[in-house]
Coordinates of C-alpha atoms in Angstrom, one line a residue:
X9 CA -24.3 36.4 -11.0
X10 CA -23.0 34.6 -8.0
X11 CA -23.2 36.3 -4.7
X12 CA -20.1 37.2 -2.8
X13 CA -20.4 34.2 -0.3
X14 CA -21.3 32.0 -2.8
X15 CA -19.0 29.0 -3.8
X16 CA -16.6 30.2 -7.4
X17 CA -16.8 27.8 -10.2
X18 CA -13.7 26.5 -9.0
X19 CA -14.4 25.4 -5.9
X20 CA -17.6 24.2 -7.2
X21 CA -15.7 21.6 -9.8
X22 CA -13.0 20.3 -6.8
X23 CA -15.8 19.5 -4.9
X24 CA -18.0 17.9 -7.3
X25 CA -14.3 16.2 -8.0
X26 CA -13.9 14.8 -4.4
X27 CA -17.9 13.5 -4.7
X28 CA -17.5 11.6 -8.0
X29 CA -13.7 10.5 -8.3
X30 CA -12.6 9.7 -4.8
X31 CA -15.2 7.5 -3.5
X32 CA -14.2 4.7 -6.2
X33 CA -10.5 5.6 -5.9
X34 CA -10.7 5.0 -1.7
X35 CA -13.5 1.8 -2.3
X36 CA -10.2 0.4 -4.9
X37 CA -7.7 1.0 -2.4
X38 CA -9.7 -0.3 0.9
X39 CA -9.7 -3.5 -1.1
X40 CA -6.3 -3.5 -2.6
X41 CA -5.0 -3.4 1.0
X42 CA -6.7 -5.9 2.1
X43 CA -5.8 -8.5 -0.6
X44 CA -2.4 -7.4 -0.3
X45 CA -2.2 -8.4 4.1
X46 CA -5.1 -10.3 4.5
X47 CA -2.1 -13.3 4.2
X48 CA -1.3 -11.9 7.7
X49 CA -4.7 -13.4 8.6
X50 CA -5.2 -16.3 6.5
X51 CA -1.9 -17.2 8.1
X52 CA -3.0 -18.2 11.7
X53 CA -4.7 -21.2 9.6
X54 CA -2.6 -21.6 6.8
X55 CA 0.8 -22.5 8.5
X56 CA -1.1 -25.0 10.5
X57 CA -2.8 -26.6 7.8
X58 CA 0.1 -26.5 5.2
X59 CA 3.0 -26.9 8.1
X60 CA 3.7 -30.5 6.1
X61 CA 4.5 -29.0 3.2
X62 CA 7.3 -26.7 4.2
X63 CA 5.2 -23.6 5.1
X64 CA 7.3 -22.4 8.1
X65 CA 7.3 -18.8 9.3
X66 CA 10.4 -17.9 7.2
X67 CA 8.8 -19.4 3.9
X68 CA 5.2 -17.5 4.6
X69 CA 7.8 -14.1 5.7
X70 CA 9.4 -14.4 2.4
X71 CA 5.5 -15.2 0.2
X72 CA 4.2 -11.5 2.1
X73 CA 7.1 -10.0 0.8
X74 CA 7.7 -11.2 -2.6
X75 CA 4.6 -9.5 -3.7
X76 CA 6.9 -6.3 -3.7
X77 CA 8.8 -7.6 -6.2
X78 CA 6.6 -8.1 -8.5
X79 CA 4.9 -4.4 -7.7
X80 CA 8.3 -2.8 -8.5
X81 CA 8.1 -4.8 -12.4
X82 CA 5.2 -2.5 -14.0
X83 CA 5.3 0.9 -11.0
X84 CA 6.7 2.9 -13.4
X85 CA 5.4 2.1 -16.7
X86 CA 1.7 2.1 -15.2
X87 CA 2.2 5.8 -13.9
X88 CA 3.6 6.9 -17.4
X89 CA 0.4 4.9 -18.3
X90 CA -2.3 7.4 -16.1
X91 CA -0.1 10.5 -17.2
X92 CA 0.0 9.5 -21.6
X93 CA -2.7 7.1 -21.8
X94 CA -6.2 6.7 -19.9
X95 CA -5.7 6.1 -16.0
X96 CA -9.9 4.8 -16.3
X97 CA -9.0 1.7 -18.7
X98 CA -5.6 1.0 -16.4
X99 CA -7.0 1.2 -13.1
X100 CA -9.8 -1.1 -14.3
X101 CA -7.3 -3.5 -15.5
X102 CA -5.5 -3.4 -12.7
X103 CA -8.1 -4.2 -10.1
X104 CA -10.0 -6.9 -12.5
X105 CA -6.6 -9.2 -12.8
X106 CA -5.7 -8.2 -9.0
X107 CA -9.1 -9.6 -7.9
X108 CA -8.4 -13.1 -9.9
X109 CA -4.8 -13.4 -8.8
X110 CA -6.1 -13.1 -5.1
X111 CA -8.3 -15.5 -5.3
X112 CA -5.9 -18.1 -6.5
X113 CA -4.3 -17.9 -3.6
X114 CA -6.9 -20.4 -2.1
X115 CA -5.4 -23.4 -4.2
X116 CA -1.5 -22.9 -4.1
X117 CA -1.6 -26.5 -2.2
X118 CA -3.0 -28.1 -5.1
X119 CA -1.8 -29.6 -8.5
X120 CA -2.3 -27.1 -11.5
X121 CA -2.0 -28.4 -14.9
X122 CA 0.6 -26.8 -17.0
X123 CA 1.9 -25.3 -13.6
X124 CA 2.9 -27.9 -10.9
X125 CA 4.7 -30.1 -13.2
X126 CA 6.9 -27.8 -14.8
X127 CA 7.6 -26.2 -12.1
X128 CA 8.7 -29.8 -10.2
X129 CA 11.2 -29.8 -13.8
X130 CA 12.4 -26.8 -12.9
X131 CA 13.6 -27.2 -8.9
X132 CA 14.6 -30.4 -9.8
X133 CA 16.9 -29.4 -12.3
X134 CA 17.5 -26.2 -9.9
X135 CA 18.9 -28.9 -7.5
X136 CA 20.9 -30.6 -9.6
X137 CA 22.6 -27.1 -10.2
X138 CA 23.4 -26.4 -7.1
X139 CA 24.7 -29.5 -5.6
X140 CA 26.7 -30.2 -9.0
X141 CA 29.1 -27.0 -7.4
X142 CA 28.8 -28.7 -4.2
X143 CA 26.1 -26.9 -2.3
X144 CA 22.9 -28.2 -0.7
X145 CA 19.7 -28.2 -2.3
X146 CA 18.1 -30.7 0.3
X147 CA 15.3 -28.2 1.1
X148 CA 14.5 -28.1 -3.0
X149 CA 13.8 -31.9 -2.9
X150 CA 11.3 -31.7 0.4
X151 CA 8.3 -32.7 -0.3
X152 CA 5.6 -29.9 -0.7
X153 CA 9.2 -27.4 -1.6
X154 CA 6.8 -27.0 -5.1
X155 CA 3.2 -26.0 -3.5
X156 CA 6.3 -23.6 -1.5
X157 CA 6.9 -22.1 -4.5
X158 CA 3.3 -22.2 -6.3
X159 CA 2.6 -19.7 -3.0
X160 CA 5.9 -17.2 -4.0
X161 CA 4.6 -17.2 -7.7
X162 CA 1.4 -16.4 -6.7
X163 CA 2.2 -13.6 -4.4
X164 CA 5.0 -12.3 -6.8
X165 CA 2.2 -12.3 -9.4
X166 CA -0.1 -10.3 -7.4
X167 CA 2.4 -7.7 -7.0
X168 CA 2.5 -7.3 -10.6
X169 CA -1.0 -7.4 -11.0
X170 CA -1.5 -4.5 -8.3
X171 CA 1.5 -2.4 -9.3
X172 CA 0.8 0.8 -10.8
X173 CA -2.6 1.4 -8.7
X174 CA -1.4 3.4 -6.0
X175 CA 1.1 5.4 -7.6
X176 CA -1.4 6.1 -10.5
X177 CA -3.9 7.5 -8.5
X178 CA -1.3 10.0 -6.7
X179 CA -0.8 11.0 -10.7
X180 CA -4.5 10.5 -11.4
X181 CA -5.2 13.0 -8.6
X182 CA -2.6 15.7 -10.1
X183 CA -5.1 16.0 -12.7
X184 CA -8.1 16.6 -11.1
X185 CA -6.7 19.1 -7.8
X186 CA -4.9 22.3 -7.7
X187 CA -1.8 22.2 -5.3
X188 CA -4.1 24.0 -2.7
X189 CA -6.5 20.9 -2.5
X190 CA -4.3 18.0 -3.3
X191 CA -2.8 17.1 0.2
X192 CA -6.7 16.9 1.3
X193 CA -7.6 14.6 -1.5
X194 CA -4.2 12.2 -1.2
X195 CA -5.8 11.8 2.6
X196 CA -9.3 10.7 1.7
X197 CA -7.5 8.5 -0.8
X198 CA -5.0 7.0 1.8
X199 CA -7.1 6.3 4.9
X200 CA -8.5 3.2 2.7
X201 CA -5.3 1.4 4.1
X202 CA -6.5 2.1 7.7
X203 CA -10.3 1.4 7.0
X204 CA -9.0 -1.7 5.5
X205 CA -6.8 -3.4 8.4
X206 CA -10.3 -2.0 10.3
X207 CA -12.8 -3.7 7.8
X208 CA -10.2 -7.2 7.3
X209 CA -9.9 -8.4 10.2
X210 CA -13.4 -9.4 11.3
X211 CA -15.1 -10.3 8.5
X212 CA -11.5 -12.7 7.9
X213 CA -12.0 -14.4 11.2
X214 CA -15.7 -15.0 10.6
X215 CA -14.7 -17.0 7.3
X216 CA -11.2 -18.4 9.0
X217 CA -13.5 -20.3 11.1
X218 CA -14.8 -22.5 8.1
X219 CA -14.0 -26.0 7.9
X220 CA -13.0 -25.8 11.7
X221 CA -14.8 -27.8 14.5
X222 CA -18.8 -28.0 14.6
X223 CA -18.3 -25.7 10.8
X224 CA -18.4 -27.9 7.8
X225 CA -15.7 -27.0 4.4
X226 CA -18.1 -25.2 1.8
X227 CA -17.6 -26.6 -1.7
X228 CA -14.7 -28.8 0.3
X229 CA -12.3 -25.5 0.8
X230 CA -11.6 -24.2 4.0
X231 CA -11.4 -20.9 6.1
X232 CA -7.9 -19.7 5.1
X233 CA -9.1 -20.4 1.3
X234 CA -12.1 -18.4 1.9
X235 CA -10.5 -15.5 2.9
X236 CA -8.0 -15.3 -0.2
X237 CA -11.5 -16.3 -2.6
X238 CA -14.1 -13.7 -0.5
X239 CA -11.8 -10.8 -1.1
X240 CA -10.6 -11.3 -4.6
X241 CA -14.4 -11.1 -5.9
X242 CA -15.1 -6.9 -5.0
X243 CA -11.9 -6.3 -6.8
X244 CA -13.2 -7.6 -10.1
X245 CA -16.8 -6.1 -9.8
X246 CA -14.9 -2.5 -9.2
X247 CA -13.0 -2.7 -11.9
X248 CA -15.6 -3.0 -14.3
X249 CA -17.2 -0.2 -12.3
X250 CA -14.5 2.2 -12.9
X251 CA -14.6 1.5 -16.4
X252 CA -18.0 2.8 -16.6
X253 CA -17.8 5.8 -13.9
X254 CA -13.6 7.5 -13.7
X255 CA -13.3 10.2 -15.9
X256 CA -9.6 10.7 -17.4
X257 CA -9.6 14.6 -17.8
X258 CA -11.2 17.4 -16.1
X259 CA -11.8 18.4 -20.0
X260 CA -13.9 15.2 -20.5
X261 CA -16.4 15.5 -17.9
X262 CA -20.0 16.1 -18.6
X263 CA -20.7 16.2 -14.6
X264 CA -19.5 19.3 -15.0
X265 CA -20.6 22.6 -16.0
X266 CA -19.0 24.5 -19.1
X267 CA -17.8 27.5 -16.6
X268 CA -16.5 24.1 -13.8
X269 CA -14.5 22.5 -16.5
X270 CA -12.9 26.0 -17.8
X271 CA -12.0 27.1 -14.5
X272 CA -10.6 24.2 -13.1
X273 CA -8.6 23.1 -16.5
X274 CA -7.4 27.0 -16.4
X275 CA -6.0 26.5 -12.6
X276 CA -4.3 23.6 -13.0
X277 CA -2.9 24.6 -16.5
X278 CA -1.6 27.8 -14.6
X279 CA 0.0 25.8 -11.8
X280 CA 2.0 23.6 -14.8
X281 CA 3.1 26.8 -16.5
X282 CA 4.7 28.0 -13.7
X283 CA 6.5 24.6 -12.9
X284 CA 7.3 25.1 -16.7
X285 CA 8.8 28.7 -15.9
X286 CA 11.7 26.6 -13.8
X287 CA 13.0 24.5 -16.0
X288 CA 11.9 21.0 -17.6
X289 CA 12.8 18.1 -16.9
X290 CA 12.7 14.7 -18.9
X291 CA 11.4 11.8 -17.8
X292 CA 15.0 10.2 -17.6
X293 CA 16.3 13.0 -15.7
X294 CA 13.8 12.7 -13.2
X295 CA 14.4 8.9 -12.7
X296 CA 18.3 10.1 -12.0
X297 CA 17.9 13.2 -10.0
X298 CA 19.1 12.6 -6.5
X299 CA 16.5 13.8 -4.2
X300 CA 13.9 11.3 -6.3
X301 CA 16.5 8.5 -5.5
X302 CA 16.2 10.0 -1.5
X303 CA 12.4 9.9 -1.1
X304 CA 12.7 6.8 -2.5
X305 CA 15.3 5.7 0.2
X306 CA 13.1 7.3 2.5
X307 CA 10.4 5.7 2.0
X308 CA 11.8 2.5 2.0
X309 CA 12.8 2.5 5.1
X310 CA 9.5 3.4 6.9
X311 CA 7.7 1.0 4.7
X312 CA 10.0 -1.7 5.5
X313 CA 8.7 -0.8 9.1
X314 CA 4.9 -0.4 8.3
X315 CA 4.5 -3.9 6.8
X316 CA 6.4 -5.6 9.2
X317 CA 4.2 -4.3 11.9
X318 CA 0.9 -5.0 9.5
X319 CA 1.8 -8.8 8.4
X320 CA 2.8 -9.5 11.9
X321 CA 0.7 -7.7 14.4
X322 CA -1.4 -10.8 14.6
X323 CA 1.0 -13.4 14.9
X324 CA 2.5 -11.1 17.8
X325 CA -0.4 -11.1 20.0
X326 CA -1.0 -14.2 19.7
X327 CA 3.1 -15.4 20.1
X328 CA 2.8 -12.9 23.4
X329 CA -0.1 -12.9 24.9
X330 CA -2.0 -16.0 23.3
X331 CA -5.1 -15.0 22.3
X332 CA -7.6 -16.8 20.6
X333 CA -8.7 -15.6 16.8
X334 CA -11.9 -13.6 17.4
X335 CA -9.5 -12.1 20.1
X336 CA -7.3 -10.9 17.8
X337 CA -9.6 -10.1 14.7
X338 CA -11.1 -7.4 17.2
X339 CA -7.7 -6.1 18.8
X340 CA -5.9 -5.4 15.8
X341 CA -8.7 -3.6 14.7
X342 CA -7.2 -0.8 17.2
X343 CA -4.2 0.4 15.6
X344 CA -6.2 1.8 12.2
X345 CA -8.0 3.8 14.2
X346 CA -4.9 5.8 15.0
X347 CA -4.3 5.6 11.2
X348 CA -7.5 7.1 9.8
X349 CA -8.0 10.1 12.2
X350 CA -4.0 11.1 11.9
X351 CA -4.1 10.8 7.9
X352 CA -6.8 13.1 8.0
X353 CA -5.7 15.6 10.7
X354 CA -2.3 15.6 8.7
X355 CA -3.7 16.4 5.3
X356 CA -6.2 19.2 6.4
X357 CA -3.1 20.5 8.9
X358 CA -0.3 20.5 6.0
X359 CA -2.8 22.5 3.2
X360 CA -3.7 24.8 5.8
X361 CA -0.1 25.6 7.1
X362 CA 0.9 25.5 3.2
X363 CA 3.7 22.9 5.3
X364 CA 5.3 19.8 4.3
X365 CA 8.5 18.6 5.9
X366 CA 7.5 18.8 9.5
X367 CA 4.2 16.9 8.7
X368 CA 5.8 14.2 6.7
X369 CA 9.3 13.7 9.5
X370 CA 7.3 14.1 12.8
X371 CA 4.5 11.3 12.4
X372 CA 7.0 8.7 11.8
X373 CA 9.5 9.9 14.6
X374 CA 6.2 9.1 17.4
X375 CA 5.3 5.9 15.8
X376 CA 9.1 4.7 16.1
X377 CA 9.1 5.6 19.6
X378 CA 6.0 3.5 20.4
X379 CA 6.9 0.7 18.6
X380 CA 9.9 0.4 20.1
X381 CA 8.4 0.3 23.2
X382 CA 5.9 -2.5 22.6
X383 CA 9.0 -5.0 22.6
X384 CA 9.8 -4.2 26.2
X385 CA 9.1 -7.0 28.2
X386 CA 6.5 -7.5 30.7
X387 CA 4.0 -5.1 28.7
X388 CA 0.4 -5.7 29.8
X389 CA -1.5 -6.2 26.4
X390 CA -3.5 -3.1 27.1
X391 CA -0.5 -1.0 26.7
X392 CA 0.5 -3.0 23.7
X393 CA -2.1 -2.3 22.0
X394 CA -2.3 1.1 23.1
X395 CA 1.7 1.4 21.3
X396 CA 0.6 -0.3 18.7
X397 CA -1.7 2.4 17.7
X398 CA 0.6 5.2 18.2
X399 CA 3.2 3.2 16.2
X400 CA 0.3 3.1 13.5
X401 CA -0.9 6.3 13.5
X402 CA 2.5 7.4 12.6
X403 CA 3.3 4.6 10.0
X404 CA 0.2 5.7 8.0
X405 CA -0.1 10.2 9.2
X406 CA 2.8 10.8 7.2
X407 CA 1.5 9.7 3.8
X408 CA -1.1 13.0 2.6
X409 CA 2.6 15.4 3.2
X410 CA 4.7 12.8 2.1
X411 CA 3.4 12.4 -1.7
X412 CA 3.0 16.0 -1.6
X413 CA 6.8 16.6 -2.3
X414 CA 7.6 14.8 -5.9
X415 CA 5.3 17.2 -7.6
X416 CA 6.8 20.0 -6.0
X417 CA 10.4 18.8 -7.6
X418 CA 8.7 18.1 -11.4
X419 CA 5.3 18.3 -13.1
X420 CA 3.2 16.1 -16.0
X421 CA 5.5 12.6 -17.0
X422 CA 8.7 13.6 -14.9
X423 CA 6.6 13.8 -11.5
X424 CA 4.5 10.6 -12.9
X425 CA 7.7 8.4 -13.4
X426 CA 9.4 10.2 -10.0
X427 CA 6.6 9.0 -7.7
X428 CA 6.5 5.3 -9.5
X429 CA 10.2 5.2 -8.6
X430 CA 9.5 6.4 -5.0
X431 CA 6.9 4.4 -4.9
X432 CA 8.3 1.0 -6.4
X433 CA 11.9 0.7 -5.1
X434 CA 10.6 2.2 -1.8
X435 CA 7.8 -0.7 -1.6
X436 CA 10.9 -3.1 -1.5
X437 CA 11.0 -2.5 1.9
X438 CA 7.5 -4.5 1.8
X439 CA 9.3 -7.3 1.5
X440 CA 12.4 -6.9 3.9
X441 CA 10.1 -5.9 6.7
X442 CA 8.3 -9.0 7.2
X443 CA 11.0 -11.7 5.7
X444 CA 13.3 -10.1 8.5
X445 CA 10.7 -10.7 11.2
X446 CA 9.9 -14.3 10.3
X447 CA 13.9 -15.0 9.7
X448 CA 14.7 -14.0 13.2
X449 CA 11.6 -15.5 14.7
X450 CA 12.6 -18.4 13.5
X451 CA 16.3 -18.5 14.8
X452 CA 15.8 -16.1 17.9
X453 CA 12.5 -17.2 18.9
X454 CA 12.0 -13.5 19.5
X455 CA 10.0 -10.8 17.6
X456 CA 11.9 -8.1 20.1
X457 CA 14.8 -7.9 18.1
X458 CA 12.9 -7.6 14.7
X459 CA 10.7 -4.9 16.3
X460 CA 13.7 -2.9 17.3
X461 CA 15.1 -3.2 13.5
X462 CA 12.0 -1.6 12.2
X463 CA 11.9 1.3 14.7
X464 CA 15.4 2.0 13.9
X465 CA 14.5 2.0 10.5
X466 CA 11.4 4.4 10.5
X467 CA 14.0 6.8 12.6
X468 CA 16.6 6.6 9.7
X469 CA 13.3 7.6 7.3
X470 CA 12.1 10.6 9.4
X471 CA 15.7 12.3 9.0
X472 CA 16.1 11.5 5.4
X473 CA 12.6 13.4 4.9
X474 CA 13.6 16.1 7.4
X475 CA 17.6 17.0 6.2
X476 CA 15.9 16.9 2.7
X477 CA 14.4 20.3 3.5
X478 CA 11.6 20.3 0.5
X479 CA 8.3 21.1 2.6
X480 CA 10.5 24.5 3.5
X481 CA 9.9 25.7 0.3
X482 CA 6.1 25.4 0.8
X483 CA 6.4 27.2 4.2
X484 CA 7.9 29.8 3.3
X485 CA 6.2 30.2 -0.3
X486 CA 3.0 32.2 -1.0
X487 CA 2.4 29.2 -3.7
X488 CA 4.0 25.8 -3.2
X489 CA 7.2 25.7 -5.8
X490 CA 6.6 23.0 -8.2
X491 CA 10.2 22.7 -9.8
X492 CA 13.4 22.9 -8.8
X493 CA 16.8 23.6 -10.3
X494 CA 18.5 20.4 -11.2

């Protein structure tokens, strides 16, 4: 018989949980988010080297945002995926062809058979389209416009290779923790994104600096290739990792004891139950309900501000304050800092208050403040940096509460095909982020008025989250609600 003080069977089977399941899940996402910005790096090389080809800031904007196109093509389905089929033999899939696609990156300058030629068919016939209704296709018939393009194709395919990977690990974890644990667990998962702008950025400008001066090419590629080929290689050697070691079900795993499994299965069937008690909801139903279609919104507009600030913090300091590569491979190692500790304080805060709304609205309020204030002009770079991390902290301290509230609205597919929704057409803003910045770069000559865009923006997201009142319900609650009259 256990002693009073002694851990219940329970807590026991979370914790063996968190040891065995989140480890991998955090390793998967540290190098998701890496081969999904490490563009933002590869880019202080890339533009220079490829400049005769067409690859001006606009066109390399538009490539780091494309890839959110192609995420929003298989979010959903790859949620509905984890919930109905095996979230193991998914996620494997997913990081294996991730890790490829990245790595392909490295050659979009070259000639592809089967893919450069048809593709010079198709813009030339493009042109011939547009200009036969009068309009001007001059920058179709550039020379390089197809490598242009072989660099959007390759990004949009990323996307779709890495789409369903975050959002199926927020389902993935709905399985495995009670409501009491969960915001804890969604932390440990998200401060991969942080470790990774932490872990990126130095070992990138080690292997930027291949092929350049006294450093000969290796195997005739250079630094900016490297990076895109070094990173896509730990994707594919996880994936066949988590084939071997994720468990789908709680009820499937031999790491845990007969009395673990039984008690933890019987918690979380107890929590769907009483979701159940409230009314169910179809998977259709939860795609239309309107305060899915408002965290979406919401989170589309503070994502349009977080990878605006991520793909172009180092351009920035080096457009403002002109530092060298190492410089910057070490400074924007700053802001994630910020990002890490707040992800974590937030998650341990919001399960221990039993709180939501405050936790998810307030982070992103400071970080809009801050990074507003790093376009004022005259800034030292100390203090820069210094807002740069606030403005981080709260672009990332948010998450933990934030994916909290979809399974308080629905349970099982509905809250699987909500949160790829959210996640998907919120992840849009992905891509207007950074085009936006490199559009008005180019015609302003100015990041300021791109900066101030994307504060504004975070600002319009902390009130959607805040008048949408659903972390009250948890406040108030002795047990978070987990439905909702619709």
């Amino acid at each position: 018989m256990s002693s009073p003080s002694s851990p219940s069977a329970l807590d026991r089977a979370v914790s063996k949980a968190y040891w065995r399941l989140l480890p991998l899940l955090f390793i998967g996402y540290v190098i998701a988010y890496i081969d999904r910005v490490n563009v933002s790096f590869a880019k202080l090389q890339m533009q220079k080297d490829l400049h005769s080809l067409g690859f001006t800031e606009s066109v390399l904007g538009f490539g780091m945002g494309i890839f959110f196109i192609g995420y929003l093509i298989l979010e959903i389905p790859g949620t509905l995926l984890v919930e109905r089929w095996s979230a193991r033999k998914w996620i494997s899939r997913i990081l294996v062809s991730w890790g490829i696609v990245a790595a392909m990156t490295a050659f979009v300058h070259y000639r592809i058979p089967g893919v450069t030629g048809p593709l010079e068919s198709m813009l030339r016939g493009l042109s011939g389209l547009i200009e036969s209704f009068g309009g001007d296709a001059s920058s179709l018939k550039q020379d390089g416009s197809v490598y242009v393009f072989q660099f959007w194709a390759i990004r949009f395919l990323l996307g779709v290779a890495e789409a369903g990977f975050y959002p199926g690990v927020i389902v993935y974890l709905t399985h495995w923790f009670p409501h009491r644990d969960r915001s804890r667990a969604l932390a440990w998962f998200f401060v991969g994104s942080p470790i990774a702008t932490i872990l990126g950025p130095p070992v990138s400008a080690w292997l930027i600096n291949i092929g350049v001066k006294d450093n000969p090419p290796i195997l005739g590629l250079v630094g900016w290739q490297w990076i895109f080929i070094f990173w896509g290689i730990p994707a594919v050697v996880l994936g066949l990792i988590v084939l071997v070691r994720l468990t789908d079900w709680p009820h499937q795993a031999l790491w845990l004891s007969t009395e673990e499994r039984e008690a933890l299965q019987s918690e979380l069937d107890r929590e769907r139950a009483e979701a159940g008690e409230k009314g169910h909801m179809t998977v259709m139903q939860a795609l239309r309900n309107p305060k899915v279609l408002i965290l979406a919104a919401a989170y589309f507009f503070v994502v349009t501000g977080n990878y605006g600030v991520e793909f172009y913090m180092p351009s920035i300091l080096k457009d403002w304050y002109d530092f060298d590569v190492k410089q910057i491979a070490w400074l924007v190692i700053i802001p994630p800092i910020g990002s890490l500790i707040g992800q974590l304080v937030v998650g341990w805060s919001s399960d221990r208050m039993n709180e939501r709304r405050w936790h998810a609205s307030l982070p992103i309020v400071l970080g809009a403040a801050a990074l507003a204030c790093t376009a004022i002009r005259g800034n030292p770079a100390w203090l820069t940096v210094a807002l740069f991390l606030v403005a981080m902290t709260g672009l990332k301290a948010y998450l933990p509460a934030f994916w909290t509230l979809p399974s308080m609205l629905m349970t099982q597919s509905a809250a699987a095909a909500s949160i790829g929704l959210i996640n998907s057409f919120g992840n849009l803003g992905g891509m207007v982020g950074p085009t936006m910045l490199g559009v008005l770069k180019e015609n302003t000559n100015s990041y300021q008025l791109g900066i101030w865009i994307l504060s504004t923006s975070m600002v319009v997201s902390a009130s959607i989250i805040f008048r949408l009142g659903i972390g009250r319900q948890a406040a108030r609650a002795a047990k978070p609600a987990v439905a909702v009259e619709v």
